[in-house]
PDB file of C-alpha atoms in Angstrom:
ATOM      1  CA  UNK A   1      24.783   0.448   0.074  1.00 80.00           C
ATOM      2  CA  UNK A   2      23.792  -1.815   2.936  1.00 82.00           C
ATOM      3  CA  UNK A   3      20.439   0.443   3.272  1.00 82.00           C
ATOM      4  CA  UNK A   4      19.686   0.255  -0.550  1.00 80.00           C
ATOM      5  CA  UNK A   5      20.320  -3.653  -0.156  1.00 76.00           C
ATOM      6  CA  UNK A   6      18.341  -3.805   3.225  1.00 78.00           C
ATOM      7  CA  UNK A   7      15.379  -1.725   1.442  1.00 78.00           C
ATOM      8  CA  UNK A   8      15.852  -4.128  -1.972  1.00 76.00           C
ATOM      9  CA  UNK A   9      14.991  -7.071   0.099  1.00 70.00           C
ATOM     10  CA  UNK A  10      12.181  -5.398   1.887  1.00 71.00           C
ATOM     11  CA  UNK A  11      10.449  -4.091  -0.832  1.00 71.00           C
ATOM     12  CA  UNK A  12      10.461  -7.584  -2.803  1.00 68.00           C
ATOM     13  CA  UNK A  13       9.219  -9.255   0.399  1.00 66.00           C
ATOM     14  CA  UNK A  14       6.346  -6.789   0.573  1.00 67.00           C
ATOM     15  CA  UNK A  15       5.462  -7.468  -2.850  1.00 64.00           C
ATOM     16  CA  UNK A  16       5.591 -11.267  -2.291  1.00 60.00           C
ATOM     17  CA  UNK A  17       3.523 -10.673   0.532  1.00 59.00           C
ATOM     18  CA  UNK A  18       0.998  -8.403  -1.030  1.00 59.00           C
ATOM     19  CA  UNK A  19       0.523 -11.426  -3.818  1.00 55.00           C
ATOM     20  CA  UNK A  20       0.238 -14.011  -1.346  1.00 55.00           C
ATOM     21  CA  UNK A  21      -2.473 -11.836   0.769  1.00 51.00           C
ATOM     22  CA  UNK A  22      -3.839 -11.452  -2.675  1.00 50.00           C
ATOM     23  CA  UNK A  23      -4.121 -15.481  -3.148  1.00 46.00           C
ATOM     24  CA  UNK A  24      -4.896 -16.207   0.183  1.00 48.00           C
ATOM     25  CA  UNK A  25      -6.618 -15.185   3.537  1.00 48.00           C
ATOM     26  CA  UNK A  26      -3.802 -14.735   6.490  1.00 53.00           C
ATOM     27  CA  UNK A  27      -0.416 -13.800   7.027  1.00 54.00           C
ATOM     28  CA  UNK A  28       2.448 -15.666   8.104  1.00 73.00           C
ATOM     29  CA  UNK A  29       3.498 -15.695  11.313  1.00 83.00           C
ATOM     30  CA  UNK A  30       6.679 -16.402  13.243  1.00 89.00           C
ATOM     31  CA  UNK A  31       8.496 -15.048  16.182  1.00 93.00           C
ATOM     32  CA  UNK A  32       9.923 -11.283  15.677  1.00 94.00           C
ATOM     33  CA  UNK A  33      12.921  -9.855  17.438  1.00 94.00           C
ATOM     34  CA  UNK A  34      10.734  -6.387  18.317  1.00 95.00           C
ATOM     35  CA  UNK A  35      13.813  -4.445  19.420  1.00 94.00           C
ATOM     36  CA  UNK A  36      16.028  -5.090  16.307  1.00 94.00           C
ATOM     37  CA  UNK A  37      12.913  -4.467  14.272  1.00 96.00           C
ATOM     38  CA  UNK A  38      12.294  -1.083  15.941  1.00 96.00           C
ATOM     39  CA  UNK A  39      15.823  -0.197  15.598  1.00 94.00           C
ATOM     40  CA  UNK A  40      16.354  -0.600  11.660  1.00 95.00           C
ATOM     41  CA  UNK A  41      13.302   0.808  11.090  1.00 95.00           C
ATOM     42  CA  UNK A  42      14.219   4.345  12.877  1.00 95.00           C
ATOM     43  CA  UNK A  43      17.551   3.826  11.426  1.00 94.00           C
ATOM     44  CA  UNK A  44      16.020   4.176   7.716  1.00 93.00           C
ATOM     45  CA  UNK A  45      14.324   6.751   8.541  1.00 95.00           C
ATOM     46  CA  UNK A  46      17.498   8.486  10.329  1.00 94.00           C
ATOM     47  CA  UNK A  47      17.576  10.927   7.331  1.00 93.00           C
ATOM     48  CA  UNK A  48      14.468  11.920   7.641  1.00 93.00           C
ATOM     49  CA  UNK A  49      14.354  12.550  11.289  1.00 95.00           C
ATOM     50  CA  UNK A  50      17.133  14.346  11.067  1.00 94.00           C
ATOM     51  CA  UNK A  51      15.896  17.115   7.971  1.00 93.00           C
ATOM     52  CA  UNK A  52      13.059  17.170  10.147  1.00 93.00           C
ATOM     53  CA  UNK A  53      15.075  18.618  13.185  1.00 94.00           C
ATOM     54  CA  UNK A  54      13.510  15.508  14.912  1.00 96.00           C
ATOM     55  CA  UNK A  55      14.737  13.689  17.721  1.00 96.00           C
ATOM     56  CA  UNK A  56      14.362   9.954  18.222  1.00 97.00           C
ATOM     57  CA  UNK A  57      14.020   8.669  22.129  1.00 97.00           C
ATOM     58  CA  UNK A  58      14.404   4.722  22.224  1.00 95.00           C
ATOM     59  CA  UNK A  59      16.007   3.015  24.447  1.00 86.00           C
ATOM     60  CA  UNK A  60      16.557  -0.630  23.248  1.00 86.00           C
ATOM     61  CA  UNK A  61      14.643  -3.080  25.864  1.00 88.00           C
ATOM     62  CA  UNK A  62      17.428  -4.834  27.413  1.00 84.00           C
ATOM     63  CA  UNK A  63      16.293  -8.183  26.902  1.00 86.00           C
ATOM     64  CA  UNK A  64      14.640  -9.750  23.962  1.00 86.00           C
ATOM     65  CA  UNK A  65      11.588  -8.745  23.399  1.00 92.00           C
ATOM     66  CA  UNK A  66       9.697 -11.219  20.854  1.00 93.00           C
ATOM     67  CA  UNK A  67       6.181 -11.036  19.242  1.00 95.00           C
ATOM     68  CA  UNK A  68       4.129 -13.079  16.328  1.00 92.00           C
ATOM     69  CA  UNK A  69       3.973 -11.577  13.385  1.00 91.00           C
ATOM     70  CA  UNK A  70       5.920 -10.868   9.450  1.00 90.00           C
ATOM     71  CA  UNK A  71       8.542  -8.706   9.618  1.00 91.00           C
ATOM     72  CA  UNK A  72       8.136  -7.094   6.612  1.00 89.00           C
ATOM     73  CA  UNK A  73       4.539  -6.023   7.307  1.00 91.00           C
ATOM     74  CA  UNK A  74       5.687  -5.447  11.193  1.00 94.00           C
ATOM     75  CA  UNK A  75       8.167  -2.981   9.737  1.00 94.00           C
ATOM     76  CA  UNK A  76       5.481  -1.108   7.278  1.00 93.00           C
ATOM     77  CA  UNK A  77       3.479  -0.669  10.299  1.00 95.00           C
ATOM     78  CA  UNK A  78       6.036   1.299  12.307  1.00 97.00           C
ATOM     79  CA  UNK A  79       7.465   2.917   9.476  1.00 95.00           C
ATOM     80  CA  UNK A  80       4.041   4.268   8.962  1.00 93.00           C
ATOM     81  CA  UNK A  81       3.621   5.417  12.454  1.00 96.00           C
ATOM     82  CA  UNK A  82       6.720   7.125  12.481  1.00 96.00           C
ATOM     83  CA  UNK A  83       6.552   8.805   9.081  1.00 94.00           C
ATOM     84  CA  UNK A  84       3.070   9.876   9.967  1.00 92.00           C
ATOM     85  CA  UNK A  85       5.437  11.835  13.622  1.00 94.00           C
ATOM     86  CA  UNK A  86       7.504  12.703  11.885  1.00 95.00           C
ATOM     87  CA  UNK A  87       5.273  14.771   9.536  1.00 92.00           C
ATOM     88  CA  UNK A  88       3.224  16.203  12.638  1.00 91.00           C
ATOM     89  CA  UNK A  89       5.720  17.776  13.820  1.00 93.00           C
ATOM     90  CA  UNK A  90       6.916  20.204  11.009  1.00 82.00           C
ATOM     91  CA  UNK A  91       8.470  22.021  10.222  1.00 85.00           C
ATOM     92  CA  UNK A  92       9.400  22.639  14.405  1.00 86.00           C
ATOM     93  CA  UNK A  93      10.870  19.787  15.128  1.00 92.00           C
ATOM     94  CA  UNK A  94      10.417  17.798  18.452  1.00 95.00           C
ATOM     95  CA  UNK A  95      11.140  14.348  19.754  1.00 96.00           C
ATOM     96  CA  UNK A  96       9.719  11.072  18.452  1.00 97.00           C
ATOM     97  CA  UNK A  97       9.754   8.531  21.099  1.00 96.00           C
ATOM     98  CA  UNK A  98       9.173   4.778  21.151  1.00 97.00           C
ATOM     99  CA  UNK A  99       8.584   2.862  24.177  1.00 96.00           C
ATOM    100  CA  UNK A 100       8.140  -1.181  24.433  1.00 96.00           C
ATOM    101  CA  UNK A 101       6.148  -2.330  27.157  1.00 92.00           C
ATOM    102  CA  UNK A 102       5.770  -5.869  28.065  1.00 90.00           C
ATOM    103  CA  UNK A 103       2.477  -7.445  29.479  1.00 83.00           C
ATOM    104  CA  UNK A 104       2.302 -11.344  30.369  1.00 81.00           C
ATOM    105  CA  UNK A 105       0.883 -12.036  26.926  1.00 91.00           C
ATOM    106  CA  UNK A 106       1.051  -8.907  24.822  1.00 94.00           C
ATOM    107  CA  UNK A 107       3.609  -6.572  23.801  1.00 95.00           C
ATOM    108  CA  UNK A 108       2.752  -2.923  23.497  1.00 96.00           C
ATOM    109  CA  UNK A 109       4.808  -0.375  20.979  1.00 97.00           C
ATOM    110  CA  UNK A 110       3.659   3.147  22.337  1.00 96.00           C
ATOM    111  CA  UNK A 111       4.867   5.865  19.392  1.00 97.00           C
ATOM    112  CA  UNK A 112       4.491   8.943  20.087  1.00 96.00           C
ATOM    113  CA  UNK A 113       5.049  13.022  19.412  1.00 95.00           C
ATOM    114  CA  UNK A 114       4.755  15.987  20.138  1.00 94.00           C
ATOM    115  CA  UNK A 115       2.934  17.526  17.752  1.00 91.00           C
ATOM    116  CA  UNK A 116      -0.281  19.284  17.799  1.00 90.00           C
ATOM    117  CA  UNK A 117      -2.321  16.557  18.730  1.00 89.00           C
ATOM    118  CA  UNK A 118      -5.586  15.041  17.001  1.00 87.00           C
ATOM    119  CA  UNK A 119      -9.093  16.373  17.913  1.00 84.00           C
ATOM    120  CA  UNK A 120     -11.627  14.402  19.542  1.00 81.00           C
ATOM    121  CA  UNK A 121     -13.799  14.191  16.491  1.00 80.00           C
ATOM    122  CA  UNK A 122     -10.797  13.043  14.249  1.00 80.00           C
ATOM    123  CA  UNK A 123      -9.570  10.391  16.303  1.00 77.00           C
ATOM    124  CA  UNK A 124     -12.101   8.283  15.324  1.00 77.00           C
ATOM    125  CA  UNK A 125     -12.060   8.970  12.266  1.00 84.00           C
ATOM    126  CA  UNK A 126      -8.243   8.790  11.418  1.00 87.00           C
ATOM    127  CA  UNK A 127      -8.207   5.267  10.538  1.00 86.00           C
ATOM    128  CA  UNK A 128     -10.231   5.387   7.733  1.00 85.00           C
ATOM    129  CA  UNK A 129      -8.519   5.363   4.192  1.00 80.00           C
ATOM    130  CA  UNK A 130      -7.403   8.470   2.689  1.00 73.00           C
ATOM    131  CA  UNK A 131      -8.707  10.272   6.341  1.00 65.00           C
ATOM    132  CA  UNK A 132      -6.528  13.666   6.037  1.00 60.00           C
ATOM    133  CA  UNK A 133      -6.587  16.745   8.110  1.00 55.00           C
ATOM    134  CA  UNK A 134      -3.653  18.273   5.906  1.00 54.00           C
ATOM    135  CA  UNK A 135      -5.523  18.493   3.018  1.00 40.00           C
ATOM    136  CA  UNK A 136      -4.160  21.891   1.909  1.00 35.00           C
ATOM    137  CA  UNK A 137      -0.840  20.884   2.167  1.00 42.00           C
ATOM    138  CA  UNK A 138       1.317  17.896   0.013  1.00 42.00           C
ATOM    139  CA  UNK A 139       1.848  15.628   2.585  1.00 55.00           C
ATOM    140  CA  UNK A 140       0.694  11.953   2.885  1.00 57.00           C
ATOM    141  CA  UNK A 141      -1.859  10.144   0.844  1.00 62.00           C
ATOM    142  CA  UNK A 142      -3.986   9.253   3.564  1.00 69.00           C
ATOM    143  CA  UNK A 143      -3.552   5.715   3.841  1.00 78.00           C
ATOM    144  CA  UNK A 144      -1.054   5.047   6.366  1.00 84.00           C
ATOM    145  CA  UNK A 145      -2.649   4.381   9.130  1.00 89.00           C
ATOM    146  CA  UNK A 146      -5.684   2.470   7.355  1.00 88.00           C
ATOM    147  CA  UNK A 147      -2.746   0.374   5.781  1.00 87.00           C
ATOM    148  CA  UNK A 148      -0.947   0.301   9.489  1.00 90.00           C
ATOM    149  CA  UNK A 149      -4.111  -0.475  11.258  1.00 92.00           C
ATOM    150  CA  UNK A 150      -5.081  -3.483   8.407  1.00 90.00           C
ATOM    151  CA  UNK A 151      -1.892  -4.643   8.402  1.00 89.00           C
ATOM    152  CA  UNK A 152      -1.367  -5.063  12.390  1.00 91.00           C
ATOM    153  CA  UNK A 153      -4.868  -6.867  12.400  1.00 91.00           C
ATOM    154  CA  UNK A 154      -4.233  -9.155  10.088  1.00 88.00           C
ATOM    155  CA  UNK A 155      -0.906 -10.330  12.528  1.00 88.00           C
ATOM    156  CA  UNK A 156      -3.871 -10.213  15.560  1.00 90.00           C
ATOM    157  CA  UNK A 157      -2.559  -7.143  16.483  1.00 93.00           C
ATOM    158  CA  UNK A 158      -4.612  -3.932  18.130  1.00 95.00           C
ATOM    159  CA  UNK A 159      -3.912  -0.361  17.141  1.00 96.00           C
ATOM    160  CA  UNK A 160      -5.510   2.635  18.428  1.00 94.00           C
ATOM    161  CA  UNK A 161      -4.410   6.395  19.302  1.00 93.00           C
ATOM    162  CA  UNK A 162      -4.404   8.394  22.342  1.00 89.00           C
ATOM    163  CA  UNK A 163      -3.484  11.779  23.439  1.00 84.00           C
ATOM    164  CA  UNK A 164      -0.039  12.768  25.014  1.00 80.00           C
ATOM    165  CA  UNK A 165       1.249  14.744  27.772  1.00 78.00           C
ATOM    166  CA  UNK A 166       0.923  17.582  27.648  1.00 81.00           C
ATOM    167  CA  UNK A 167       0.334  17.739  23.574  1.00 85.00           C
ATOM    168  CA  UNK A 168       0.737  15.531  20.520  1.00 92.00           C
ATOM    169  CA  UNK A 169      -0.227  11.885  19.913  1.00 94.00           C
ATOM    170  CA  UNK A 170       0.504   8.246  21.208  1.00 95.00           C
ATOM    171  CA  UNK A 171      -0.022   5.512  18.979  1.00 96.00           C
ATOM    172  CA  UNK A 172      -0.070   2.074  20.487  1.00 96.00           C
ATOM    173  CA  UNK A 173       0.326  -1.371  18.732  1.00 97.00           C
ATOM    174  CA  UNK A 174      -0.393  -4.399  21.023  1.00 97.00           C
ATOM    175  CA  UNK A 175       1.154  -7.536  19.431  1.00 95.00           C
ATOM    176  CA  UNK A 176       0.693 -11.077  20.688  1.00 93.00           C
ATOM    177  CA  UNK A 177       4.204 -11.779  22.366  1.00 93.00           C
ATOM    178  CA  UNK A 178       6.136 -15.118  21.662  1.00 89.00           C
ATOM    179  CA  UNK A 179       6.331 -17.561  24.311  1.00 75.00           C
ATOM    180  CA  UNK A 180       9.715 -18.420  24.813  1.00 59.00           C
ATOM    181  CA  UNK A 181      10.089 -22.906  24.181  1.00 44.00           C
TER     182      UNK A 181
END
Protein backbone atom coordinates (compact mmCIF):
# COMPACT_ATOMS: atom_id res chain seq x y z
CA UNK A 1 0.00 0.00 0.00
CA UNK A 2 2.81 2.40 0.81
CA UNK A 3 4.16 1.75 -2.96
CA UNK A 4 0.64 2.33 -4.53
CA UNK A 5 0.51 5.60 -2.27
CA UNK A 6 4.25 6.49 -3.06
CA UNK A 7 3.44 5.89 -6.96
CA UNK A 8 -0.18 7.95 -6.45
CA UNK A 9 1.77 10.93 -5.45
CA UNK A 10 4.34 10.55 -8.13
CA UNK A 11 2.26 10.16 -10.89
CA UNK A 12 0.04 13.37 -9.95
CA UNK A 13 3.29 15.33 -9.52
CA UNK A 14 4.38 14.30 -12.99
CA UNK A 15 1.24 15.37 -14.38
CA UNK A 16 1.41 18.75 -12.56
CA UNK A 17 4.70 19.01 -13.87
CA UNK A 18 4.01 18.05 -17.42
CA UNK A 19 1.17 21.06 -17.32
CA UNK A 20 3.40 23.46 -15.86
CA UNK A 21 6.30 22.58 -18.57
CA UNK A 22 3.35 22.89 -20.82
CA UNK A 23 2.60 26.67 -19.53
CA UNK A 24 5.94 27.58 -19.04
CA UNK A 25 9.70 27.29 -20.09
CA UNK A 26 11.89 25.63 -17.05
CA UNK A 27 11.66 23.34 -14.33
CA UNK A 28 11.83 23.81 -10.78
CA UNK A 29 14.66 23.32 -9.02
CA UNK A 30 15.68 22.57 -5.45
CA UNK A 31 18.19 20.51 -3.65
CA UNK A 32 17.68 16.51 -4.08
CA UNK A 33 18.77 13.91 -1.59
CA UNK A 34 20.46 11.66 -4.70
CA UNK A 35 20.94 8.58 -2.52
CA UNK A 36 17.33 8.31 -1.14
CA UNK A 37 16.19 9.10 -4.64
CA UNK A 38 18.25 6.25 -6.14
CA UNK A 39 17.13 3.98 -3.51
CA UNK A 40 13.17 4.21 -3.91
CA UNK A 41 13.49 4.23 -7.30
CA UNK A 42 15.30 0.60 -7.49
CA UNK A 43 13.04 -0.30 -4.75
CA UNK A 44 9.86 0.12 -7.20
CA UNK A 45 11.31 -1.53 -9.52
CA UNK A 46 12.40 -4.48 -7.00
CA UNK A 47 9.71 -6.65 -8.71
CA UNK A 48 10.86 -6.26 -11.76
CA UNK A 49 14.46 -6.87 -11.16
CA UNK A 50 13.72 -9.66 -9.53
CA UNK A 51 11.29 -11.58 -12.56
CA UNK A 52 14.09 -10.49 -14.49
CA UNK A 53 16.65 -12.72 -12.54
CA UNK A 54 18.43 -9.28 -12.17
CA UNK A 55 20.68 -8.22 -9.62
CA UNK A 56 20.92 -4.68 -8.28
CA UNK A 57 24.67 -3.47 -7.03
CA UNK A 58 24.31 -0.05 -5.05
CA UNK A 59 25.91 0.77 -2.37
CA UNK A 60 24.30 3.87 -0.70
CA UNK A 61 27.08 6.84 -0.68
CA UNK A 62 27.73 7.22 2.88
CA UNK A 63 27.22 10.75 3.13
CA UNK A 64 24.65 12.94 1.56
CA UNK A 65 24.95 13.32 -1.66
CA UNK A 66 22.74 16.42 -2.96
CA UNK A 67 22.07 17.77 -6.52
CA UNK A 68 19.58 20.56 -8.24
CA UNK A 69 16.91 19.33 -9.76
CA UNK A 70 12.69 17.96 -9.37
CA UNK A 71 12.40 14.90 -7.93
CA UNK A 72 9.74 13.68 -9.73
CA UNK A 73 11.40 14.20 -13.13
CA UNK A 74 14.91 13.10 -11.35
CA UNK A 75 13.12 9.86 -10.58
CA UNK A 76 11.57 9.35 -14.34
CA UNK A 77 15.02 9.72 -15.48
CA UNK A 78 16.50 6.81 -13.53
CA UNK A 79 13.56 4.81 -13.69
CA UNK A 80 14.03 5.04 -17.37
CA UNK A 81 17.60 4.09 -17.30
CA UNK A 82 17.02 1.23 -15.29
CA UNK A 83 13.92 -0.14 -17.01
CA UNK A 84 15.73 0.33 -20.26
CA UNK A 85 18.85 -2.53 -18.05
CA UNK A 86 16.74 -4.14 -17.06
CA UNK A 87 15.21 -5.02 -20.47
CA UNK A 88 18.83 -5.54 -22.04
CA UNK A 89 19.50 -8.04 -20.20
CA UNK A 90 16.70 -10.68 -20.88
CA UNK A 91 15.72 -12.96 -20.48
CA UNK A 92 19.58 -14.01 -18.83
CA UNK A 93 19.67 -12.06 -16.18
CA UNK A 94 22.81 -10.15 -14.90
CA UNK A 95 23.58 -7.35 -12.51
CA UNK A 96 22.39 -3.75 -12.74
CA UNK A 97 24.71 -1.52 -10.97
CA UNK A 98 24.57 2.12 -9.92
CA UNK A 99 27.47 4.04 -8.86
CA UNK A 100 27.47 7.88 -7.52
CA UNK A 101 30.48 9.70 -8.07
CA UNK A 102 31.14 13.04 -6.71
CA UNK A 103 33.18 15.82 -8.57
CA UNK A 104 33.73 19.41 -6.89
CA UNK A 105 30.70 20.72 -8.74
CA UNK A 106 28.90 17.86 -10.43
CA UNK A 107 27.50 14.69 -9.42
CA UNK A 108 27.74 11.75 -11.75
CA UNK A 109 25.02 8.64 -11.66
CA UNK A 110 26.93 5.89 -13.76
CA UNK A 111 24.03 2.99 -14.59
CA UNK A 112 25.07 0.34 -16.00
CA UNK A 113 24.64 -3.58 -17.37
CA UNK A 114 25.67 -6.16 -18.66
CA UNK A 115 23.96 -6.74 -21.50
CA UNK A 116 24.95 -6.98 -25.02
CA UNK A 117 26.11 -3.68 -25.44
CA UNK A 118 25.11 -0.89 -28.12
CA UNK A 119 26.97 -0.64 -31.49
CA UNK A 120 28.99 2.17 -32.47
CA UNK A 121 26.57 3.35 -35.07
CA UNK A 122 23.56 3.18 -32.56
CA UNK A 123 25.01 5.02 -29.86
CA UNK A 124 24.50 8.02 -31.46
CA UNK A 125 21.60 7.46 -32.51
CA UNK A 126 19.82 6.04 -29.32
CA UNK A 127 18.65 9.24 -28.07
CA UNK A 128 16.45 10.05 -30.62
CA UNK A 129 12.61 9.43 -30.03
CA UNK A 130 11.16 6.18 -30.73
CA UNK A 131 15.17 5.01 -31.66
CA UNK A 132 14.64 1.02 -31.23
CA UNK A 133 16.93 -1.80 -32.01
CA UNK A 134 14.21 -4.36 -30.65
CA UNK A 135 11.90 -3.71 -33.13
CA UNK A 136 10.80 -7.33 -33.62
CA UNK A 137 10.14 -7.82 -30.24
CA UNK A 138 7.27 -5.97 -27.69
CA UNK A 139 9.42 -4.19 -25.62
CA UNK A 140 9.67 -0.38 -25.04
CA UNK A 141 8.16 2.38 -27.06
CA UNK A 142 11.23 4.02 -27.84
CA UNK A 143 11.08 7.04 -25.93
CA UNK A 144 12.84 6.53 -22.82
CA UNK A 145 15.85 7.74 -23.22
CA UNK A 146 14.71 10.79 -25.54
CA UNK A 147 12.28 11.50 -22.53
CA UNK A 148 15.41 10.72 -19.96
CA UNK A 149 17.83 12.71 -21.94
CA UNK A 150 15.05 15.91 -22.29
CA UNK A 151 14.16 15.63 -19.03
CA UNK A 152 17.84 15.69 -17.36
CA UNK A 153 18.55 18.80 -19.67
CA UNK A 154 15.96 20.66 -18.78
CA UNK A 155 17.40 20.27 -14.76
CA UNK A 156 21.06 21.34 -16.60
CA UNK A 157 21.90 17.98 -16.48
CA UNK A 158 24.28 15.89 -19.16
CA UNK A 159 23.47 12.38 -20.28
CA UNK A 160 25.37 10.30 -22.57
CA UNK A 161 26.28 6.41 -22.93
CA UNK A 162 29.39 4.52 -22.96
CA UNK A 163 30.52 1.04 -23.26
CA UNK A 164 31.28 -1.35 -20.25
CA UNK A 165 33.80 -3.75 -19.22
CA UNK A 166 34.01 -6.18 -20.70
CA UNK A 167 30.23 -5.98 -22.34
CA UNK A 168 26.99 -4.07 -21.88
CA UNK A 169 26.32 -0.34 -21.38
CA UNK A 170 27.07 2.62 -18.90
CA UNK A 171 24.80 5.37 -18.82
CA UNK A 172 25.97 8.48 -17.05
CA UNK A 173 23.87 11.48 -15.75
CA UNK A 174 25.99 14.47 -14.53
CA UNK A 175 23.80 16.70 -12.31
CA UNK A 176 24.81 20.08 -10.92
CA UNK A 177 25.50 19.20 -7.13
CA UNK A 178 24.05 21.43 -4.25
CA UNK A 179 26.34 23.51 -2.39
CA UNK A 180 25.92 22.85 1.05
CA UNK A 181 24.82 26.78 3.06
Amino acid sequence: LEKVEKQTFRASRIVSNLLEFARKPGVERRPVDLASLLADTSDLLRERLTARSVRLAFVRPADAVRVIGSEGELQQVFTNLMLNAIDAMAPNGGTLTIAVERAERVVRVAISDEGPGIPDEWRERIFEPYARRDTHTARGSGIGLYAAKRLGESMGARLWCEPARPHGARFVVALPAAVAI
